[in-house]
């Protein structure tokens, strides 16, 4: 290893860190970008020595990096990040520019707003089933709602949502699914989506997959592989993250009974609560870029070809931008910070995610006078590299 690199907090990749990354962000954010062991040797096929990455923790450094796709590419080699490639998310200009224009045509604000009445009904049905008393809110609401939404968008019947979920969990890369089975499930999902795309080419339907295959800009269209790849991106980008937003928000509110009471009376608080959740407990904690050339940033010289993690979760607690950053406050000037990224890769589903979470939270506020943490402790996700989420979030619900 190059001894000129100041320090190597190996634990930035540890499971403890993934469950609660904030103490480490605080410890290292004032200094130059960190350099740490990202993937241990032997973690995957072809990884015979550890893979290191730079981590940007300051808001200003991250903003500079993501606004400069010339220097910081999203086209990260999957063998180095152990994440499959996803259309759009891992593309650079000029290909990204064209793909983004094409999918934005299909994934329009209108498509999101058209979903609203249906979403209110589905969220209401899910919350009604929770009843009163102890519940596992991830199973009852935070997981099924985003999955139902993606299925509805894509035009996949909701009775297939469970199979779909089984496949997409493998795509997201849950630990505990053996590599061979993971590959098999991803293969099945690919084949399924391929058939759906082919069916839309044969016969028009009124859904996002049809809109994707029909979108055309100056004679350019998505081919089958790109359309399937983008559906995979939606599954990964839109599910786990929105589950994280709903779960993280309810976890916070279960510990803030006064805020719950106020929000029940004044629904104008719902939006600031969600915005502050996105900042305070950002579901997408970090994503990776690769340096296309040697770059100077935040006092470090990052050599060409290095992996660079943009740690959005750390930026959103940066005291240079947010006063009293480690306190959850709904009265701050509203900003979700970099929770949805910035620049050309800014989250395409931000409006949809906020709509889903707003409707879910309103459905809970409509029905419950109080929400408390359950007797069993909530368990944080410790496997997915990029997200801050729960694997288990027991709550107790009170109607009066
Ligand atoms: C609270 C929920 C969500 C969070 C926190 C979130 C966060 C993000 C972030 C940080 C990025 C930027 C990626 C980068 O910098 O490389 C992103 C991109 C993206 N998100 Fe989201 N997302 C959420 C929900 C959704 C939903 C519901 C969808 C769609 C159904 C979605 C679709 C996408 C897509 C397609 C991209 C790629 C855009 C591009 O590369 O041009 N996201 N998201």
XYZ file of C-alpha atoms and ligand atoms in Angstrom:
443
model
C 0.000 0.000 0.000
C 1.019 3.558 -0.704
C 2.198 5.020 2.623
C 1.573 8.605 1.437
C -2.132 8.005 1.966
C -2.835 9.345 5.389
C -5.105 6.868 7.074
C -7.102 3.770 6.409
C -10.158 3.344 8.628
C -10.768 -0.256 7.618
C -13.987 -0.338 9.602
C -15.747 1.964 7.133
C -16.757 -1.269 5.429
C -17.606 -3.301 8.527
C -21.066 -4.592 9.392
C -21.156 -2.496 12.597
C -20.445 0.577 10.536
C -23.212 -0.209 8.079
C -25.703 -0.432 10.937
C -24.652 2.920 12.446
C -22.257 4.865 10.252
C -22.623 8.252 11.944
C -19.902 8.057 14.628
C -17.351 7.252 11.933
C -18.519 10.048 9.691
C -18.056 12.447 12.611
C -14.610 11.095 13.376
C -13.301 11.465 9.826
C -15.293 14.204 8.096
C -13.083 17.113 9.197
C -9.996 15.615 7.590
C -9.147 14.886 3.956
C -11.068 12.196 2.055
C -10.659 8.783 3.690
C -9.069 5.766 2.108
C -10.380 2.445 3.309
C -10.704 -1.251 2.653
C -13.892 -1.539 0.617
C -13.952 -5.267 -0.107
C -11.882 -7.906 1.698
C -9.839 -10.466 -0.221
C -11.851 -13.564 -1.144
C -15.224 -11.778 -0.943
C -16.105 -12.763 -4.489
C -14.857 -14.475 -7.620
C -11.602 -12.940 -8.858
C -11.082 -10.866 -5.709
C -7.750 -12.250 -4.538
C -6.589 -9.099 -2.762
C -8.520 -6.436 -0.851
C -10.075 -3.626 -2.866
C -9.612 -0.121 -1.467
C -11.707 2.968 -2.142
C -11.641 6.656 -1.360
C -14.567 8.023 0.596
C -15.769 11.616 0.228
C -17.578 12.692 3.401
C -17.934 16.469 3.036
C -20.984 17.986 1.357
C -18.877 20.340 -0.812
C -16.521 17.573 -1.992
C -19.420 15.274 -2.883
C -21.282 17.987 -4.734
C -18.113 18.808 -6.704
C -17.608 15.129 -7.572
C -21.142 14.277 -8.679
C -21.418 17.487 -10.700
C -18.297 16.494 -12.631
C -19.060 13.238 -14.475
C -16.077 13.932 -16.758
C -13.749 13.271 -13.834
C -15.964 10.926 -11.790
C -17.535 8.195 -13.881
C -20.553 6.161 -12.768
C -19.416 3.278 -14.931
C -17.855 1.334 -12.070
C -16.445 -2.119 -12.866
C -18.862 -4.591 -11.274
C -16.059 -6.941 -10.263
C -14.647 -4.136 -8.092
C -17.914 -3.081 -6.504
C -19.655 -6.485 -6.398
C -22.806 -4.866 -7.737
C -24.247 -5.769 -11.165
C -24.439 -2.979 -13.750
C -27.706 -1.092 -13.928
C -28.887 0.849 -16.971
C -28.735 4.636 -16.399
C -27.327 4.477 -12.877
C -24.009 3.131 -14.215
C -23.969 4.958 -17.538
C -21.957 8.052 -18.423
C -22.651 10.714 -21.031
C -23.255 10.722 -23.926
C -25.086 7.383 -23.556
C -26.564 8.432 -20.208
C -27.926 11.663 -21.715
C -29.865 9.845 -24.416
C -31.085 7.030 -22.135
C -32.208 9.513 -19.501
C -34.176 11.522 -22.049
C -35.815 8.354 -23.321
C -36.812 6.986 -19.949
C -37.890 10.415 -18.666
C -40.382 10.484 -21.517
C -41.864 7.230 -20.233
C -41.415 7.888 -16.513
C -43.200 11.226 -16.528
C -44.536 13.293 -13.585
C -48.015 12.580 -14.983
C -47.482 8.828 -14.575
C -46.684 9.447 -10.899
C -49.636 11.758 -10.271
C -52.005 9.360 -12.078
C -51.017 6.699 -9.546
C -52.044 8.761 -6.516
C -55.687 7.676 -6.028
C -54.667 4.028 -6.445
C -51.773 4.536 -3.992
C -54.092 6.015 -1.356
C -56.318 2.951 -1.658
C -53.463 0.412 -1.509
C -51.737 2.151 1.429
C -55.118 2.318 3.229
C -55.716 -1.397 2.694
C -52.245 -2.320 3.951
C -52.570 -0.130 7.052
C -56.091 -1.425 7.778
C -54.656 -4.951 7.888
C -52.160 -3.904 10.591
C -54.950 -3.638 13.162
C -53.899 -2.630 16.655
C -51.081 -3.723 18.971
C -47.687 -5.220 18.027
C -46.785 -5.364 14.347
C -43.773 -5.823 12.063
C -44.118 -2.658 10.026
C -41.623 -3.715 7.345
C -43.738 -6.745 6.399
C -47.031 -4.937 6.774
C -46.303 -1.669 4.998
C -42.748 -0.490 4.289
C -41.817 -3.412 2.018
C -45.046 -4.280 0.214
C -46.028 -0.720 -0.704
C -42.975 0.155 -2.864
C -43.043 -3.305 -4.454
C -46.731 -2.984 -5.355
C -45.959 0.435 -6.840
C -43.136 -0.849 -9.056
C -45.327 -3.743 -10.228
C -48.195 -1.364 -10.995
C -45.869 0.983 -12.877
C -44.400 -1.809 -14.942
C -47.809 -3.389 -15.556
C -47.063 -6.624 -13.708
C -50.115 -8.188 -12.021
C -49.978 -7.758 -8.261
C -50.454 -11.514 -7.687
C -46.941 -11.848 -9.091
C -45.514 -9.300 -6.645
C -44.275 -12.017 -4.265
C -42.365 -13.919 -6.947
C -41.095 -10.627 -8.234
C -39.873 -9.699 -4.786
C -38.136 -13.069 -4.392
C -36.229 -12.370 -7.605
C -35.458 -8.751 -6.934
C -34.072 -9.415 -3.456
C -31.370 -11.413 -5.186
C -30.631 -8.464 -7.459
C -30.223 -6.132 -4.528
C -27.690 -8.576 -3.136
C -28.976 -9.759 0.193
C -26.424 -11.698 2.177
C -27.701 -15.126 3.053
C -28.658 -15.902 -0.533
C -25.895 -18.214 -1.818
C -24.096 -16.896 -4.924
C -25.362 -19.714 -7.171
C -28.974 -19.186 -6.151
C -28.557 -15.439 -6.554
C -27.343 -15.886 -10.108
C -30.254 -18.194 -10.836
C -32.859 -15.796 -9.480
C -31.356 -12.850 -11.379
C -31.436 -15.007 -14.525
C -35.120 -15.808 -13.950
C -35.934 -12.140 -13.404
C -34.076 -11.179 -16.591
C -35.956 -13.827 -18.580
C -39.292 -12.745 -17.094
C -38.697 -9.078 -17.908
C -37.489 -10.047 -21.394
C -40.830 -11.792 -22.001
C -42.726 -8.748 -20.677
C -40.795 -6.440 -23.028
C -41.431 -8.759 -25.995
C -45.146 -8.877 -25.136
C -45.319 -5.038 -25.175
C -43.640 -4.945 -28.573
C -46.273 -7.362 -29.857
C -49.265 -5.590 -28.299
C -49.521 -2.099 -26.795
C -50.495 -1.769 -23.124
C -50.806 1.296 -20.960
C -47.842 0.867 -18.644
C -44.256 1.965 -18.159
C -42.707 -0.992 -19.999
C -44.822 -0.170 -23.063
C -43.918 3.511 -22.770
C -40.239 2.525 -22.498
C -40.202 0.395 -25.621
C -42.173 3.009 -27.562
C -40.252 6.128 -26.423
C -38.370 7.647 -29.328
C -36.030 10.622 -29.581
C -34.636 11.602 -32.973
C -35.097 8.072 -34.231
C -33.410 6.476 -31.196
C -35.233 3.873 -29.119
C -34.312 1.547 -26.279
C -33.442 -1.952 -27.427
C -34.721 -4.973 -25.484
C -31.615 -5.276 -23.321
C -31.771 -1.593 -22.359
C -35.478 -1.792 -21.545
C -34.906 -4.875 -19.360
C -31.848 -3.209 -17.793
C -33.872 -0.151 -16.894
C -36.613 -2.270 -15.276
C -33.844 -3.878 -13.193
C -32.641 -0.396 -12.210
C -36.123 0.552 -11.045
C -36.345 -2.570 -8.902
C -33.061 -1.825 -7.230
C -33.331 1.950 -7.050
C -36.981 2.175 -6.127
C -37.677 -0.576 -3.601
C -35.136 -0.840 -0.858
C -34.732 2.947 -0.777
C -38.420 3.733 -0.349
C -38.763 0.959 2.235
C -35.872 2.711 4.011
C -37.577 6.094 3.924
C -40.884 4.772 5.327
C -39.145 2.569 7.933
C -36.616 5.194 9.037
C -39.375 7.772 9.363
C -41.641 5.554 11.495
C -38.662 4.535 13.644
C -37.965 8.199 14.397
C -41.615 9.090 15.011
C -42.106 6.113 17.332
C -39.619 7.895 19.585
C -41.204 11.343 19.174
C -44.773 10.991 20.523
C -45.282 14.748 20.714
C -44.349 15.187 17.060
C -46.737 12.348 16.120
C -49.543 14.093 17.981
C -48.792 17.431 16.320
C -48.603 15.837 12.856
C -52.011 14.230 13.363
C -53.461 17.685 13.966
C -51.403 19.514 11.344
C -50.714 17.496 8.181
C -48.583 20.372 6.941
C -45.891 18.742 9.080
C -45.816 15.555 6.998
C -43.627 17.021 4.289
C -41.006 18.570 6.624
C -40.923 15.284 8.587
C -40.143 13.321 5.430
C -37.616 15.867 4.177
C -35.822 15.791 7.522
C -35.901 11.962 7.549
C -34.241 11.958 4.136
C -31.491 14.190 5.502
C -31.118 12.704 8.977
C -31.411 9.004 8.078
C -30.668 8.986 4.344
C -31.825 5.672 2.844
C -29.078 5.834 0.197
C -25.938 6.328 2.218
C -23.328 6.059 -0.488
C -22.736 5.244 -4.107
C -19.582 4.703 -6.061
C -17.759 6.551 -8.803
C -14.471 5.804 -10.487
C -11.845 8.507 -11.112
C -11.344 8.873 -14.856
C -8.132 10.822 -14.338
C -6.002 11.849 -11.392
C -8.048 14.395 -9.432
C -7.342 16.786 -6.579
C -10.254 16.953 -4.190
C -10.611 18.065 -0.584
C -6.833 18.061 -0.087
C -6.232 14.574 -1.496
C -4.797 13.469 -4.804
C -6.916 10.615 -6.060
C -5.148 8.573 -8.738
C -6.809 7.689 -12.028
C -8.783 4.452 -11.844
C -9.529 4.689 -8.084
C -12.933 3.811 -6.693
C -14.483 6.836 -4.986
C -17.496 6.510 -2.687
C -19.690 9.578 -2.510
C -21.086 9.250 0.981
C -24.397 11.117 0.738
C -25.305 10.095 4.287
C -22.240 11.898 5.672
C -22.829 15.013 3.537
C -26.318 15.259 4.992
C -24.899 15.567 8.517
C -22.129 17.999 7.529
C -22.060 20.851 10.091
C -20.712 23.182 7.386
C -24.157 22.999 5.755
C -26.617 21.946 8.478
C -26.542 23.511 11.932
C -26.934 21.023 14.769
C -26.774 18.242 12.137
C -27.188 15.263 14.479
C -30.560 16.452 15.754
C -33.821 15.585 13.977
C -35.573 18.937 13.571
C -38.647 19.663 11.500
C -38.258 23.421 11.847
C -35.067 23.770 9.804
C -35.191 25.383 6.376
C -36.415 22.397 4.377
C -33.721 20.524 2.555
C -33.237 16.831 2.045
C -29.582 17.623 1.262
C -28.078 15.109 -1.105
C -30.454 12.255 -0.242
C -31.455 11.948 -3.908
C -28.004 12.818 -5.268
C -27.352 15.782 -7.528
C -26.448 16.559 -11.123
C -27.105 14.276 -14.074
C -27.901 11.183 -11.974
C -30.344 12.985 -9.658
C -32.945 10.430 -8.606
C -35.544 9.902 -11.278
C -37.991 8.544 -8.705
C -37.677 11.315 -6.083
C -41.215 12.624 -6.616
C -42.641 9.102 -6.603
C -40.757 8.125 -3.423
C -41.958 11.229 -1.605
C -45.523 10.644 -2.775
C -45.450 7.031 -1.547
C -44.021 8.003 1.827
C -46.447 10.913 2.262
C -49.431 8.670 1.530
C -48.118 5.900 3.823
C -47.489 8.307 6.695
C -50.879 9.990 6.290
C -52.568 6.562 6.321
C -50.807 5.792 9.626
C -51.615 9.207 11.128
C -55.274 8.823 10.118
C -55.611 5.602 12.075
C -53.223 5.668 15.027
C -53.154 8.021 18.005
C -49.780 6.661 19.118
C -46.978 4.520 17.727
C -44.265 3.071 19.926
C -41.211 0.879 19.431
C -41.941 -2.809 20.026
C -40.544 -4.952 22.838
C -38.075 -6.635 20.485
C -35.323 -4.259 19.319
C -35.346 -2.953 15.755
C -32.549 -4.521 13.696
C -30.584 -2.460 11.209
C -29.628 -3.811 7.818
C -25.967 -4.808 7.948
C -25.398 -6.298 4.552
C -26.404 -3.940 1.780
C -23.493 -1.656 1.158
C -25.338 1.448 0.080
C -28.485 1.651 2.165
C -29.516 2.591 5.692
C -32.500 0.436 6.353
C -33.992 -2.051 8.785
C -34.327 -5.810 8.466
C -36.798 -5.813 11.325
C -38.803 -2.949 12.811
C -41.349 -4.070 15.423
C -43.822 -1.355 16.442
C -46.835 -1.199 18.725
C -49.842 0.661 17.331
C -52.527 2.377 19.429
C -55.803 3.658 18.046
C -56.505 5.671 21.183
C -36.466 7.428 -0.696
C -36.294 6.759 -1.793
C -35.149 6.973 -2.751
C -33.880 7.433 -2.514
C -33.279 7.865 -1.180
C -33.194 7.430 -3.785
C -31.893 7.865 -3.959
C -31.260 7.977 -5.176
C -29.954 8.537 -5.374
C -29.046 9.070 -4.269
C -29.684 8.507 -6.702
C -28.428 9.071 -7.377
C -27.504 8.017 -7.856
C -26.097 8.499 -8.093
O -25.686 9.558 -7.603
O -25.360 7.768 -8.764
C -30.819 7.879 -7.349
C -30.916 7.623 -8.703
C -31.980 6.981 -9.273
N -33.174 6.651 -8.669
Fe -33.654 6.921 -6.761
N -34.047 6.972 -4.751
C -35.246 6.680 -4.169
C -36.383 6.202 -4.787
C -36.476 5.908 -6.118
C -37.656 5.396 -6.769
C -38.999 5.147 -6.088
C -37.316 5.189 -8.076
C -38.146 4.661 -9.206
C -39.199 3.901 -9.115
C -35.938 5.600 -8.249
C -35.250 5.555 -9.435
C -33.973 6.036 -9.609
C -33.276 5.973 -10.884
C -33.802 5.381 -12.186
C -32.017 6.559 -10.669
C -30.897 6.694 -11.697
C -30.903 8.049 -12.333
C -29.714 8.259 -13.240
O -28.684 7.598 -13.087
O -29.831 9.137 -14.120
N -35.462 6.038 -7.034
N -31.782 7.591 -6.398
